[in-house]
């Protein structure tokens, strides 16, 4: 799939800029737009976006391709991939009024929330996109018209589309609360894959005390994670109570459904028992203290320690978070997914994530010119095609991916493969937008990629994750899942709900950590902590979410 040329003449762009200067609007949502800034025949678009240390967005191959194809001169303001730092930079930019023409964010780093969108839309910072889409983005419009969840996610209660979420129908992401355990250590110590909470305790104790890495040092870490990627509470809690996805160190959801009634599990006795279990592991030194303080880079440093394999298990979405794939010593091949555990009461749940991100990542602002808006939405429309999506994710053909051969097998073995991503060991750095460009990864497109049958190879990663996830899917209770993606709050209570959520999220995060680490006594202080939830407005928070859920139900 080679990208087609889509060059427009200088005169056309200059004419568009002239329309803006005259106050005319040919593209929708452009009233009062600033005059276009041009650099030669390209319209200048300032963009705030996260980038990892290996990524230089201004020279990235996808940036260059899209710049030429859509006559855009990108001016990037990069943030790090650290979520807290990226969000802080984004908020400072908005608060100061010194924000870019376009936010092009990554869901798990710094995406906007629905509350953010409604506020920024009301303030006039976020430019409505629906008319731009109708006039200039047929592929985006087709996706909205054919995907009711995407349309509900994208359309605010006032009918405007202030920003677009990514859509990446990711099977393994849908069941994110996984635990990856060192199977080589299990084999060496003659242990079985744990199935219950107490079997896991036995395994972690052995990892801690029996020198499974064989270096004669007590340097093994039975379980560790980082603050950004942790599924520690979510995974372990599943043996005691249904944990809504996100009930970890960073809580995007405290909500569950019980027969259509919106409630929270975090104040229930079962949740308390789950925290007591996690605390018991922590007190034994089976959970690394750094799990609640270290960032992703620190976790990788431990996982890639050149002196020894040190990590026994890590509760994260996929192994590449804590260990380098294709490691020279093959340590990345040692880790396999542990199925959901069964607790003392016989419960065994797993978390469920919307098949795609519920954050918002493509937002044009009122700083952008009409020409910039049209060029940006046309660019995104191209990314919505299969060809554009493959290129944005993997890089240009022949650089990041190739056409499959006769012997290649698709991820879904029942379909014919249409594209074959190249492993990172065979590609240069800075060739793709990767997570920043995942806007229309349909299940059909994902399943049509050629993936080796050898699951422990880097190129076989997708099949490895697919197969691992099949162990988790039967453990989800979808009737309990609050459909956060499709539910919007009434604009009149957005600010109130945002304040409640911020306060409750912080309180729950801090409280759970305090109970686990022992700075709060879970036996004597639990009741007071639960009362504190009510003091911060939990009942009102549930009431407002109930109202929003009722409005979002089919037929309402």
Coordinates of C-alpha atoms in Angstrom, one line a residue:
X1 CA 0.0 0.0 0.0
X2 CA 1.9 3.0 -1.2
X3 CA 0.7 6.4 -0.1
X4 CA -0.9 8.3 -3.0
X5 CA 0.3 11.8 -3.8
X6 CA -2.2 14.5 -2.7
X7 CA -0.4 17.8 -3.4
X8 CA -2.4 21.0 -3.7
X9 CA -1.2 24.1 -5.5
X10 CA 0.2 27.1 -3.7
X11 CA -2.6 29.2 -5.2
X12 CA -5.3 27.1 -3.6
X13 CA -3.8 27.4 -0.1
X14 CA -3.2 31.1 -0.5
X15 CA -6.8 31.5 -1.7
X16 CA -8.0 29.7 1.4
X17 CA -5.9 32.0 3.6
X18 CA -7.4 35.0 1.8
X19 CA -10.9 33.7 2.6
X20 CA -10.0 33.6 6.2
X21 CA -8.6 37.1 6.1
X22 CA -11.9 38.3 4.6
X23 CA -13.9 36.6 7.3
X24 CA -15.4 34.0 5.0
X25 CA -15.9 30.3 6.0
X26 CA -15.7 27.5 3.5
X27 CA -14.9 24.8 5.9
X28 CA -17.4 25.0 8.8
X29 CA -16.4 25.8 12.4
X30 CA -14.2 28.6 11.2
X31 CA -15.9 31.8 12.3
X32 CA -13.3 34.2 13.6
X33 CA -10.4 32.0 12.8
X34 CA -7.0 33.7 12.8
X35 CA -5.3 34.3 9.5
X36 CA -3.2 31.4 8.2
X37 CA 0.5 31.4 8.7
X38 CA 2.4 30.1 5.7
X39 CA 5.8 28.8 5.1
X40 CA 6.2 28.6 1.4
X41 CA 3.2 26.6 0.1
X42 CA 2.6 24.9 3.5
X43 CA 0.2 26.0 6.2
X44 CA 1.9 26.3 9.6
X45 CA 0.2 24.2 12.4
X46 CA 1.6 24.2 15.9
X47 CA 1.0 20.9 17.7
X48 CA 1.4 19.7 21.2
X49 CA 2.2 16.0 21.4
X50 CA 4.0 13.4 23.6
X51 CA 7.2 11.8 22.3
X52 CA 9.5 9.2 23.7
X53 CA 13.3 9.7 23.9
X54 CA 13.8 7.9 20.5
X55 CA 11.3 10.1 18.7
X56 CA 12.0 13.4 17.1
X57 CA 8.6 14.4 15.7
X58 CA 9.9 17.1 13.4
X59 CA 12.0 14.7 11.5
X60 CA 9.8 11.6 11.9
X61 CA 9.2 9.8 8.6
X62 CA 5.4 9.9 9.0
X63 CA 5.6 13.6 9.8
X64 CA 7.6 14.2 6.6
X65 CA 5.2 12.1 4.6
X66 CA 2.1 13.8 5.9
X67 CA 3.7 17.2 5.7
X68 CA 4.3 16.8 2.0
X69 CA 1.0 15.1 1.3
X70 CA -1.2 17.7 3.0
X71 CA 1.0 20.8 2.7
X72 CA 1.5 21.2 6.4
X73 CA 4.5 22.7 8.2
X74 CA 4.3 21.1 11.7
X75 CA 5.7 23.0 14.6
X76 CA 5.8 20.5 17.4
X77 CA 5.8 21.3 21.1
X78 CA 6.8 17.9 22.6
X79 CA 6.0 16.6 26.1
X80 CA 7.5 13.5 27.6
X81 CA 5.6 10.2 27.8
X82 CA 5.3 10.7 31.6
X83 CA 1.6 11.2 32.1
X84 CA 1.8 13.6 35.0
X85 CA 4.4 15.8 33.4
X86 CA 2.6 15.8 30.1
X87 CA -0.7 16.7 31.6
X88 CA 0.8 19.5 33.7
X89 CA 2.4 21.0 30.6
X90 CA -0.8 20.8 28.7
X91 CA -2.8 22.4 31.5
X92 CA -0.2 25.2 31.9
X93 CA -0.4 25.9 28.2
X94 CA -4.2 26.2 28.3
X95 CA -4.3 28.2 31.6
X96 CA -1.8 30.7 30.2
X97 CA -3.5 31.0 26.9
X98 CA -0.3 29.9 25.2
X99 CA -1.7 26.7 23.6
X100 CA -1.2 25.3 20.1
X101 CA -3.4 25.1 17.1
X102 CA -3.7 21.3 17.6
X103 CA -3.4 18.9 20.4
X104 CA -2.4 15.4 19.1
X105 CA -2.2 13.4 22.2
X106 CA -1.8 9.7 23.3
X107 CA -4.7 8.1 25.3
X108 CA -2.6 6.5 28.1
X109 CA -0.4 9.6 28.5
X110 CA -2.4 12.8 28.5
X111 CA -5.7 12.5 26.7
X112 CA -8.5 14.9 27.5
X113 CA -11.6 13.7 29.4
X114 CA -15.2 14.4 28.6
X115 CA -15.3 17.0 31.3
X116 CA -12.2 18.7 29.8
X117 CA -13.9 18.8 26.4
X118 CA -17.1 20.3 27.7
X119 CA -15.2 23.0 29.6
X120 CA -13.0 23.8 26.7
X121 CA -15.9 23.8 24.2
X122 CA -17.9 26.2 26.4
X123 CA -14.8 28.4 26.7
X124 CA -14.4 28.5 22.9
X125 CA -10.9 26.9 23.1
X126 CA -12.0 23.7 21.4
X127 CA -13.2 24.1 17.8
X128 CA -16.3 22.1 16.9
X129 CA -15.3 19.5 14.2
X130 CA -18.6 18.2 12.9
X131 CA -18.9 20.6 9.9
X132 CA -15.3 20.2 9.0
X133 CA -15.8 16.4 9.1
X134 CA -18.9 16.6 6.9
X135 CA -17.2 18.8 4.3
X136 CA -13.6 17.4 4.3
X137 CA -13.4 14.0 6.0
X138 CA -15.6 11.3 4.4
X139 CA -13.7 8.5 6.0
X140 CA -14.1 10.0 9.5
X141 CA -17.8 10.6 8.7
X142 CA -18.2 7.0 7.6
X143 CA -16.6 5.7 10.8
X144 CA -19.0 7.9 12.9
X145 CA -22.0 6.8 10.9
X146 CA -21.2 3.1 11.1
X147 CA -19.9 2.9 14.7
X148 CA -22.5 3.9 17.2
X149 CA -20.1 3.7 20.1
X150 CA -17.6 5.9 18.4
X151 CA -20.4 8.4 17.5
X152 CA -21.7 8.4 21.1
X153 CA -18.2 8.9 22.4
X154 CA -17.4 11.7 20.1
X155 CA -20.6 13.8 20.3
X156 CA -21.2 16.0 23.3
X157 CA -24.7 16.6 24.7
X158 CA -24.9 19.9 22.8
X159 CA -24.4 18.1 19.5
X160 CA -20.8 19.3 18.9
X161 CA -17.8 17.2 18.3
X162 CA -15.1 19.1 20.2
X163 CA -12.4 16.4 19.8
X164 CA -12.0 12.9 18.6
X165 CA -10.9 9.8 20.5
X166 CA -8.7 7.2 19.0
X167 CA -10.4 4.1 17.9
X168 CA -8.2 1.0 18.3
X169 CA -10.2 -2.2 18.6
X170 CA -7.6 -3.9 20.7
X171 CA -8.5 -7.3 22.0
X172 CA -5.7 -7.6 24.4
X173 CA -6.3 -4.1 25.7
X174 CA -9.9 -4.9 26.4
X175 CA -8.8 -7.2 29.3
X176 CA -6.0 -5.2 30.7
X177 CA -5.6 -6.4 34.3
X178 CA -3.0 -9.0 33.6
X179 CA -0.1 -10.4 35.6
X180 CA 3.1 -11.5 33.8
X181 CA 5.1 -14.1 35.7
X182 CA 8.5 -15.6 35.2
X183 CA 7.7 -19.1 33.9
X184 CA 11.4 -20.0 33.8
X185 CA 11.6 -19.4 37.5
X186 CA 8.5 -21.5 38.1
X187 CA 10.1 -24.4 36.2
X188 CA 13.4 -24.1 38.0
X189 CA 11.7 -24.1 41.4
X190 CA 9.3 -26.9 40.3
X191 CA 6.2 -24.7 40.8
X192 CA 3.0 -24.6 38.9
X193 CA 1.3 -21.5 37.5
X194 CA -0.7 -20.1 40.4
X195 CA -4.5 -20.4 40.2
X196 CA -5.5 -19.0 43.7
X197 CA -4.4 -16.1 45.9
X198 CA -2.6 -18.4 48.3
X199 CA -0.8 -20.3 45.5
X200 CA 0.4 -16.9 44.3
X201 CA 1.7 -16.1 47.7
X202 CA 3.6 -19.4 47.8
X203 CA 5.2 -18.7 44.4
X204 CA 6.2 -15.1 45.4
X205 CA 7.8 -16.4 48.6
X206 CA 9.8 -18.9 46.6
X207 CA 10.9 -16.2 44.2
X208 CA 12.1 -14.1 47.1
X209 CA 13.9 -16.7 49.1
X210 CA 15.1 -19.5 46.7
X211 CA 17.5 -17.6 44.4
X212 CA 15.7 -18.5 41.1
X213 CA 18.1 -16.4 39.1
X214 CA 21.0 -18.4 40.4
X215 CA 23.4 -15.7 41.2
X216 CA 23.7 -16.4 44.9
X217 CA 22.2 -13.0 45.8
X218 CA 18.9 -12.1 47.3
X219 CA 18.2 -9.6 44.6
X220 CA 15.0 -11.1 43.1
X221 CA 11.9 -8.9 43.2
X222 CA 8.8 -11.2 43.4
X223 CA 6.4 -8.5 42.1
X224 CA 6.9 -5.0 40.9
X225 CA 5.3 -2.4 38.6
X226 CA 5.2 1.3 38.0
X227 CA 2.7 4.1 38.8
X228 CA 1.8 4.8 35.2
X229 CA 1.1 1.2 34.0
X230 CA 0.2 -0.7 37.1
X231 CA -2.7 -3.1 37.1
X232 CA -1.7 -4.4 40.5
X233 CA -4.8 -3.5 42.5
X234 CA -7.1 -4.4 39.6
X235 CA -5.5 -7.8 39.0
X236 CA -5.3 -8.9 42.6
X237 CA -8.6 -7.4 43.6
X238 CA -10.4 -9.6 41.0
X239 CA -10.1 -12.5 43.3
X240 CA -12.3 -10.7 45.8
X241 CA -14.5 -8.2 44.0
X242 CA -15.2 -6.9 40.5
X243 CA -12.7 -4.1 40.0
X244 CA -13.7 -1.6 37.4
X245 CA -10.9 -1.1 35.0
X246 CA -8.7 1.7 36.3
X247 CA -9.1 0.9 40.0
X248 CA -5.3 1.1 40.3
X249 CA -2.9 3.9 41.2
X250 CA -4.5 6.1 38.6
X251 CA -8.3 5.7 38.8
X252 CA -10.2 6.7 35.7
X253 CA -13.3 4.8 37.0
X254 CA -14.8 4.0 40.4
X255 CA -18.1 2.9 38.9
X256 CA -19.9 -0.4 38.3
X257 CA -23.4 -1.4 37.5
X258 CA -25.7 -3.6 39.5
X259 CA -28.9 -4.3 37.6
X260 CA -28.9 -0.9 36.0
X261 CA -28.0 0.9 39.2
X262 CA -24.7 2.8 39.3
X263 CA -22.7 2.0 42.4
X264 CA -19.1 1.7 43.5
X265 CA -17.3 -1.4 44.8
X266 CA -14.6 0.5 46.8
X267 CA -16.6 0.9 50.0
X268 CA -17.7 -2.7 50.2
X269 CA -16.4 -5.5 52.6
X270 CA -15.1 -7.5 49.6
X271 CA -12.9 -4.6 48.6
X272 CA -11.6 -4.4 52.1
X273 CA -10.7 -8.0 52.0
X274 CA -8.9 -7.6 48.7
X275 CA -6.9 -4.7 50.1
X276 CA -6.0 -6.8 53.2
X277 CA -4.7 -9.5 50.9
X278 CA -2.6 -7.1 48.9
X279 CA -1.3 -5.5 52.2
X280 CA -0.3 -9.0 53.4
X281 CA 1.8 -9.5 50.3
X282 CA 3.4 -6.1 50.7
X283 CA 4.2 -6.6 54.4
X284 CA 6.0 -9.8 53.5
X285 CA 8.2 -8.0 51.0
X286 CA 6.5 -9.9 48.1
X287 CA 5.4 -6.6 46.4
X288 CA 8.2 -4.1 45.7
X289 CA 7.8 -0.9 47.6
X290 CA 8.9 1.0 44.5
X291 CA 5.7 -0.2 42.7
X292 CA 3.9 2.8 44.1
X293 CA 6.6 5.4 43.4
X294 CA 8.7 4.5 40.4
X295 CA 8.1 5.6 36.8
X296 CA 8.1 3.5 33.7
X297 CA 11.8 4.2 33.0
X298 CA 12.8 3.0 36.5
X299 CA 10.8 -0.2 36.0
X300 CA 12.5 -0.9 32.7
X301 CA 15.9 -0.4 34.3
X302 CA 15.1 -3.1 36.8
X303 CA 13.7 -5.4 34.2
X304 CA 16.8 -5.0 31.9
X305 CA 19.4 -5.1 34.7
X306 CA 22.5 -6.4 32.8
X307 CA 23.8 -8.3 35.9
X308 CA 20.7 -10.6 36.4
X309 CA 17.1 -11.3 35.7
X310 CA 15.4 -9.8 38.8
X311 CA 11.7 -9.5 38.2
X312 CA 9.5 -12.5 39.2
X313 CA 6.2 -10.9 38.1
X314 CA 4.7 -7.6 37.0
X315 CA 1.1 -6.6 36.8
X316 CA 0.9 -4.6 33.6
X317 CA -0.8 -4.8 30.2
X318 CA 2.1 -6.4 28.3
X319 CA 5.7 -7.6 29.0
X320 CA 7.4 -4.8 27.0
X321 CA 6.5 -2.4 29.7
X322 CA 9.0 -3.9 32.1
X323 CA 11.5 -5.8 29.9
X324 CA 13.1 -5.1 26.5
X325 CA 11.7 -7.3 23.8
X326 CA 14.3 -9.3 21.9
X327 CA 16.7 -9.1 24.8
X328 CA 20.1 -10.5 24.1
X329 CA 19.8 -13.1 26.9
X330 CA 16.2 -13.9 25.9
X331 CA 14.8 -12.9 29.3
X332 CA 11.7 -11.4 27.7
X333 CA 10.6 -14.9 26.6
X334 CA 10.5 -16.0 30.3
X335 CA 7.2 -14.2 31.0
X336 CA 3.8 -15.7 30.6
X337 CA 0.4 -14.4 31.6
X338 CA -1.1 -15.7 34.9
X339 CA -4.9 -16.3 34.5
X340 CA -7.2 -14.5 36.9
X341 CA -6.8 -15.8 40.4
X342 CA -9.6 -17.4 42.5
X343 CA -10.0 -15.9 45.9
X344 CA -11.0 -17.6 49.2
X345 CA -14.7 -16.9 48.5
X346 CA -14.5 -18.6 45.0
X347 CA -14.6 -15.3 43.1
X348 CA -12.5 -14.8 40.0
X349 CA -13.1 -11.6 38.0
X350 CA -11.1 -9.6 35.5
X351 CA -11.4 -6.0 34.5
X352 CA -13.0 -4.9 31.2
X353 CA -11.8 -1.9 29.3
X354 CA -13.7 -0.3 26.4
X355 CA -12.2 -1.9 23.3
X356 CA -10.8 1.6 22.6
X357 CA -9.6 4.5 24.6
X358 CA -12.1 6.7 26.3
X359 CA -9.8 9.7 26.2
X360 CA -9.8 12.4 23.5
X361 CA -6.6 13.1 21.6
X362 CA -7.3 15.1 18.4
X363 CA -8.4 18.7 19.3
X364 CA -8.2 21.8 17.1
X365 CA -8.2 25.0 19.0
X366 CA -9.4 28.6 18.3
X367 CA -5.7 29.5 17.7
X368 CA -5.8 27.6 14.4
X369 CA -6.6 29.2 11.0
X370 CA -9.2 27.9 8.6
X371 CA -6.5 26.6 6.3
X372 CA -4.9 24.8 9.3
X373 CA -8.2 23.2 10.3
X374 CA -9.0 22.0 6.8
X375 CA -5.5 20.6 6.3
X376 CA -5.5 18.9 9.8
X377 CA -8.9 17.3 9.3
X378 CA -7.9 16.0 5.8
X379 CA -4.7 14.6 7.3
X380 CA -6.7 12.8 10.0
X381 CA -9.2 11.6 7.4
X382 CA -6.3 9.9 5.5
X383 CA -5.2 8.3 8.8
X384 CA -8.7 6.8 9.0
X385 CA -8.1 4.8 5.8
X386 CA -6.4 1.3 6.2
X387 CA -3.4 2.6 4.2
X388 CA -3.1 5.7 6.3
X389 CA -3.6 3.8 9.5
X390 CA -0.9 1.3 8.7
X391 CA 1.6 4.0 7.8
X392 CA 0.8 6.2 10.8
X393 CA 1.2 3.2 13.1
X394 CA 4.2 1.4 11.5
X395 CA 5.8 3.8 9.1
X396 CA 6.0 3.9 5.3
X397 CA 5.8 0.7 3.3
X398 CA 9.2 -1.0 3.1
X399 CA 10.4 0.9 6.1
X400 CA 8.0 -0.3 8.9
X401 CA 5.9 -2.9 7.1
X402 CA 5.8 -5.0 3.9
X403 CA 3.3 -6.9 1.9
X404 CA 2.8 -10.5 3.3
X405 CA 4.3 -13.5 1.5
X406 CA 2.5 -16.7 0.6
X407 CA 3.5 -18.5 3.8
X408 CA 2.5 -15.7 6.1
X409 CA -0.4 -16.2 8.5
X410 CA -2.8 -13.5 9.7
X411 CA -3.5 -12.9 13.4
X412 CA -6.9 -14.2 12.7
X413 CA -6.0 -17.5 11.0
X414 CA -9.3 -17.5 9.2
X415 CA -8.6 -14.4 7.0
X416 CA -5.9 -13.6 4.4
X417 CA -3.2 -11.3 5.7
X418 CA -2.9 -7.9 4.1
X419 CA 0.1 -6.3 5.8
X420 CA 3.1 -7.5 7.7
X421 CA 4.7 -5.2 10.3
X422 CA 8.5 -5.4 10.6
X423 CA 10.0 -6.1 14.0
X424 CA 11.8 -3.1 15.7
X425 CA 15.1 -5.0 15.4
X426 CA 14.8 -4.7 11.6
X427 CA 13.7 -1.1 11.5
X428 CA 15.2 2.3 12.2
X429 CA 14.0 4.5 15.0
X430 CA 11.7 7.5 14.5
X431 CA 9.8 6.0 11.5
X432 CA 6.2 6.1 12.7
X433 CA 3.8 8.0 14.9
X434 CA 2.9 4.7 16.6
X435 CA 0.5 5.3 19.5
X436 CA -0.1 8.9 18.5
X437 CA -1.6 7.8 15.2
X438 CA -4.0 5.0 16.2
X439 CA -7.3 6.5 15.0
X440 CA -9.1 3.8 13.1
X441 CA -7.6 0.4 13.9
X442 CA -10.6 -1.7 13.3
X443 CA -10.7 -5.3 14.4
X444 CA -10.6 -6.4 10.8
X445 CA -7.4 -4.4 10.1
X446 CA -5.7 -5.6 13.3
X447 CA -6.6 -9.2 12.6
X448 CA -5.4 -9.0 9.0
X449 CA -1.8 -8.3 9.9
X450 CA 0.6 -11.2 9.3
X451 CA 2.0 -12.4 12.6
X452 CA 4.5 -15.3 13.1
X453 CA 3.3 -18.4 14.8
X454 CA 6.3 -18.2 17.1
X455 CA 4.7 -16.1 19.9
X456 CA 8.0 -15.4 21.8
X457 CA 9.6 -13.6 18.9
X458 CA 9.2 -9.9 18.8
X459 CA 7.3 -10.1 15.6
X460 CA 5.0 -12.6 17.2
X461 CA 4.1 -10.3 20.1
X462 CA 0.5 -9.6 18.9
X463 CA -0.2 -13.4 18.7
X464 CA 1.3 -13.8 22.2
X465 CA -0.9 -11.1 23.6
X466 CA -3.9 -12.5 21.7
X467 CA -3.5 -16.0 23.1
X468 CA -2.7 -14.7 26.6
X469 CA -5.9 -12.7 26.6
X470 CA -8.1 -15.7 25.8
X471 CA -7.5 -16.8 29.4
X472 CA -9.0 -13.6 30.8
X473 CA -12.0 -13.0 28.6
X474 CA -14.2 -15.7 30.3
X475 CA -13.7 -13.9 33.7
X476 CA -15.4 -10.6 32.9
X477 CA -18.9 -9.8 34.0
X478 CA -20.0 -7.3 31.3
X479 CA -23.3 -6.7 33.1
X480 CA -21.2 -4.9 35.8
X481 CA -19.4 -2.6 33.3
X482 CA -20.3 1.0 33.4
X483 CA -20.3 2.2 29.7
X484 CA -18.2 5.2 30.4
X485 CA -17.3 5.7 26.8
X486 CA -20.8 6.5 25.7
X487 CA -22.1 8.4 28.8
X488 CA -21.9 12.2 28.9
X489 CA -22.8 14.3 31.8
X490 CA -25.3 17.2 31.5
X491 CA -23.3 20.4 30.9
X492 CA -25.0 22.1 33.9
X493 CA -23.3 19.7 36.3
X494 CA -20.0 19.1 34.5
X495 CA -18.0 21.3 36.9
X496 CA -19.6 19.7 39.9
X497 CA -18.9 16.2 38.7
X498 CA -15.3 17.0 37.8
X499 CA -14.7 18.3 41.3
X500 CA -16.3 15.3 42.8
X501 CA -14.3 12.9 40.6
X502 CA -11.0 14.6 41.3
X503 CA -11.5 14.6 45.0
X504 CA -12.8 11.0 45.1
X505 CA -10.1 9.7 42.9
X506 CA -7.4 11.3 45.0
X507 CA -9.0 10.0 48.2
X508 CA -9.3 6.5 47.0
X509 CA -5.8 6.4 45.5
X510 CA -4.3 7.7 48.7
X511 CA -6.5 5.6 51.0
X512 CA -5.8 2.3 49.1
X513 CA -2.0 3.0 49.2
X514 CA -2.2 3.9 52.9
X515 CA -4.0 0.6 53.7
X516 CA -1.6 -1.5 51.6
X517 CA 1.6 0.1 53.0
X518 CA 0.2 0.1 56.6
X519 CA 0.3 3.9 57.2
X520 CA -3.5 3.4 57.8
X521 CA -4.8 0.5 59.9
X522 CA -7.3 -1.3 57.7
X523 CA -8.8 -3.1 60.8
X524 CA -9.5 0.0 62.8
X525 CA -9.7 2.9 60.3
X526 CA -11.7 1.3 57.4
X527 CA -15.1 2.5 58.7
X528 CA -13.9 6.0 59.1
X529 CA -12.4 5.9 55.6
X530 CA -15.7 4.8 54.1
X531 CA -17.5 7.6 55.9
X532 CA -14.9 9.9 54.3
X533 CA -16.2 8.9 50.9
X534 CA -19.6 10.2 51.8
X535 CA -18.1 13.3 53.2
X536 CA -16.5 13.9 49.8
X537 CA -19.8 13.4 48.0
X538 CA -19.8 9.8 46.8
X539 CA -23.6 9.6 47.0
X540 CA -23.9 12.7 44.8
X541 CA -21.2 11.4 42.4
X542 CA -23.2 8.2 42.0
X543 CA -26.4 10.1 41.6
X544 CA -25.0 12.3 38.8
X545 CA -23.6 9.3 37.0
X546 CA -26.9 7.5 37.3
X547 CA -28.7 10.4 35.7
X548 CA -26.2 10.4 32.8
X549 CA -26.4 6.7 32.4
X550 CA -30.2 6.7 32.3
X551 CA -30.1 9.4 29.5
X552 CA -27.6 7.3 27.5
X553 CA -29.7 4.1 27.6
X554 CA -31.2 3.1 24.2
X555 CA -34.6 4.6 23.8
X556 CA -34.0 7.6 26.1

